[in-house]
mmCIF file of C-alpha atoms in Angstrom:
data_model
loop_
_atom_site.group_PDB
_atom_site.id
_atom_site.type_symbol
_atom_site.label_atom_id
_atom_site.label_comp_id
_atom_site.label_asym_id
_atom_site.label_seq_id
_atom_site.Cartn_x
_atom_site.Cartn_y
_atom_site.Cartn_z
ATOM 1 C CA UNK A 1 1.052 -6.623 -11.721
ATOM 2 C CA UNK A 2 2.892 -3.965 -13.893
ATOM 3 C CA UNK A 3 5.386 -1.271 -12.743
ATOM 4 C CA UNK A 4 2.500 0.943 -14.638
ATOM 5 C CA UNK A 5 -0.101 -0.664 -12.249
ATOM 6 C CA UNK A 6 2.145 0.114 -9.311
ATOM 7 C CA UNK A 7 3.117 4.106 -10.618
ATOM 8 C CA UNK A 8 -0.861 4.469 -11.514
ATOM 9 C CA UNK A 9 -2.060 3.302 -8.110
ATOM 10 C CA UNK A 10 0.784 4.452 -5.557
ATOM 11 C CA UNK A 11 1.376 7.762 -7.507
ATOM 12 C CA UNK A 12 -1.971 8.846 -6.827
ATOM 13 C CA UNK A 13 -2.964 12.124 -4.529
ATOM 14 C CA UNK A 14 -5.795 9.650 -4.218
ATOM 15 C CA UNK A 15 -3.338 7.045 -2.123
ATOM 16 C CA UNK A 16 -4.904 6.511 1.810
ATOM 17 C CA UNK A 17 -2.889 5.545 4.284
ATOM 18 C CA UNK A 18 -4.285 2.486 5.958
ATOM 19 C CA UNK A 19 -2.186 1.247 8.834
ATOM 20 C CA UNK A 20 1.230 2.914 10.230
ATOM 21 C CA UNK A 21 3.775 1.075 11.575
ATOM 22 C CA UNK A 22 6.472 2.988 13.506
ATOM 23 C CA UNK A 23 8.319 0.239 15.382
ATOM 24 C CA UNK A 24 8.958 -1.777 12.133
ATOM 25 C CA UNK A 25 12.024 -3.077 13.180
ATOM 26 C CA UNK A 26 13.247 -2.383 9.665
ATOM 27 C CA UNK A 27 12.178 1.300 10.478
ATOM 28 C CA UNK A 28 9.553 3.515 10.201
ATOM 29 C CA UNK A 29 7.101 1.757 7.579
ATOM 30 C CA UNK A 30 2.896 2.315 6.572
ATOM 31 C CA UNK A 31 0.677 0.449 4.628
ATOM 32 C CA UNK A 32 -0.596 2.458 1.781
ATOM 33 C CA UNK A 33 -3.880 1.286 -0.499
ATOM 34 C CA UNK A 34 -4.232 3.082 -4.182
ATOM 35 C CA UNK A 35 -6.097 2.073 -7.400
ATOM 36 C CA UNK A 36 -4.735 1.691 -10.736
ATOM 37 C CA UNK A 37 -6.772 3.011 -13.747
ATOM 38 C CA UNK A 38 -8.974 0.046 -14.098
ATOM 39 C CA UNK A 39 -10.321 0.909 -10.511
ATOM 40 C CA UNK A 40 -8.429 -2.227 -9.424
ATOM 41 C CA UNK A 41 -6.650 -2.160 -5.238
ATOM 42 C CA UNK A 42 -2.978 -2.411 -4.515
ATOM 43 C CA UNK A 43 -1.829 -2.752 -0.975
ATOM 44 C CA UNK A 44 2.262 -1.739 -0.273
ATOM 45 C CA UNK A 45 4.099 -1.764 2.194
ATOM 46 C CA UNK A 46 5.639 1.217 2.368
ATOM 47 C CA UNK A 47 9.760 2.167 4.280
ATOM 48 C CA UNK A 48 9.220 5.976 5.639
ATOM 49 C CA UNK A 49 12.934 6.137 7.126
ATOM 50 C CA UNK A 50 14.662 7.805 5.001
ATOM 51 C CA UNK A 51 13.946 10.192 2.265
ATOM 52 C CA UNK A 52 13.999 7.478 -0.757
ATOM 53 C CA UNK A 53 10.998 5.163 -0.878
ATOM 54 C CA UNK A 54 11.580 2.066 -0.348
ATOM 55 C CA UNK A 55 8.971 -0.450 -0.809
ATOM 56 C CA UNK A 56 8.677 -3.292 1.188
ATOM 57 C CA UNK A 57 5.886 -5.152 -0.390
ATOM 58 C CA UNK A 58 3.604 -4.965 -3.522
ATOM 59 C CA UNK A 59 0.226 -7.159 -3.291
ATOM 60 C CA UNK A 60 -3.456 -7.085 -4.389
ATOM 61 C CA UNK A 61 -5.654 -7.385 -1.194
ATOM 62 C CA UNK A 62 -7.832 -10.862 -0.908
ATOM 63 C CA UNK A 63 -11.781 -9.080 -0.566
ATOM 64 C CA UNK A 64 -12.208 -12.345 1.829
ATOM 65 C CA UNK A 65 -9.490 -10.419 3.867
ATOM 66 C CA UNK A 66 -10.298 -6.433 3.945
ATOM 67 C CA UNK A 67 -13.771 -4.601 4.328
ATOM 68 C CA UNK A 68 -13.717 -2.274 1.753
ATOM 69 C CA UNK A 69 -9.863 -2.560 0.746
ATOM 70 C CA UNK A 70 -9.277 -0.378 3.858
ATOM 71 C CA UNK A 71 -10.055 -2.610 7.123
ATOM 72 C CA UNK A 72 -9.005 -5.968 8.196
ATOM 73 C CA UNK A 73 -11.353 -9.229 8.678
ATOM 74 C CA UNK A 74 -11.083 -10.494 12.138
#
């Protein structure tokens, strides 16, 4: 994926938060799901602890592994 994909899906007011994860023992971090132009997901892993994003992890979601993008497979 592109830096564009990444700006296009992440700098969204469309971006949901999808799971939050406050005892990150890196600190405060959330997973975040947004869609770049083509419609297509990005998951990332998102650091909340300070005021400058940092981001943990970039990925494209396996469908075999989320319902909808949003919600885990058991």
């Amino acid at each position: 994926m592109s830096n564009s994909e990444i700006r296009q899906a992440l700098g969204s007011a469309k971006i949901e938060l999808l799971e939050d994860y406050p005892t990150d023992p890196r600190g405060h971090s959330a997973l975040f799901l947004g869609f770049t132009l083509l419609g297509e997901p990005l998951h990332a892993v998102i650091g909340l602890a300070s005021e400058t994003m940092l981001f943990v992890t970039v990925y494209r979601p396996y469908p075999a592994k989320w319902y909808d993008w949003r919600v885990r497979r058991k």
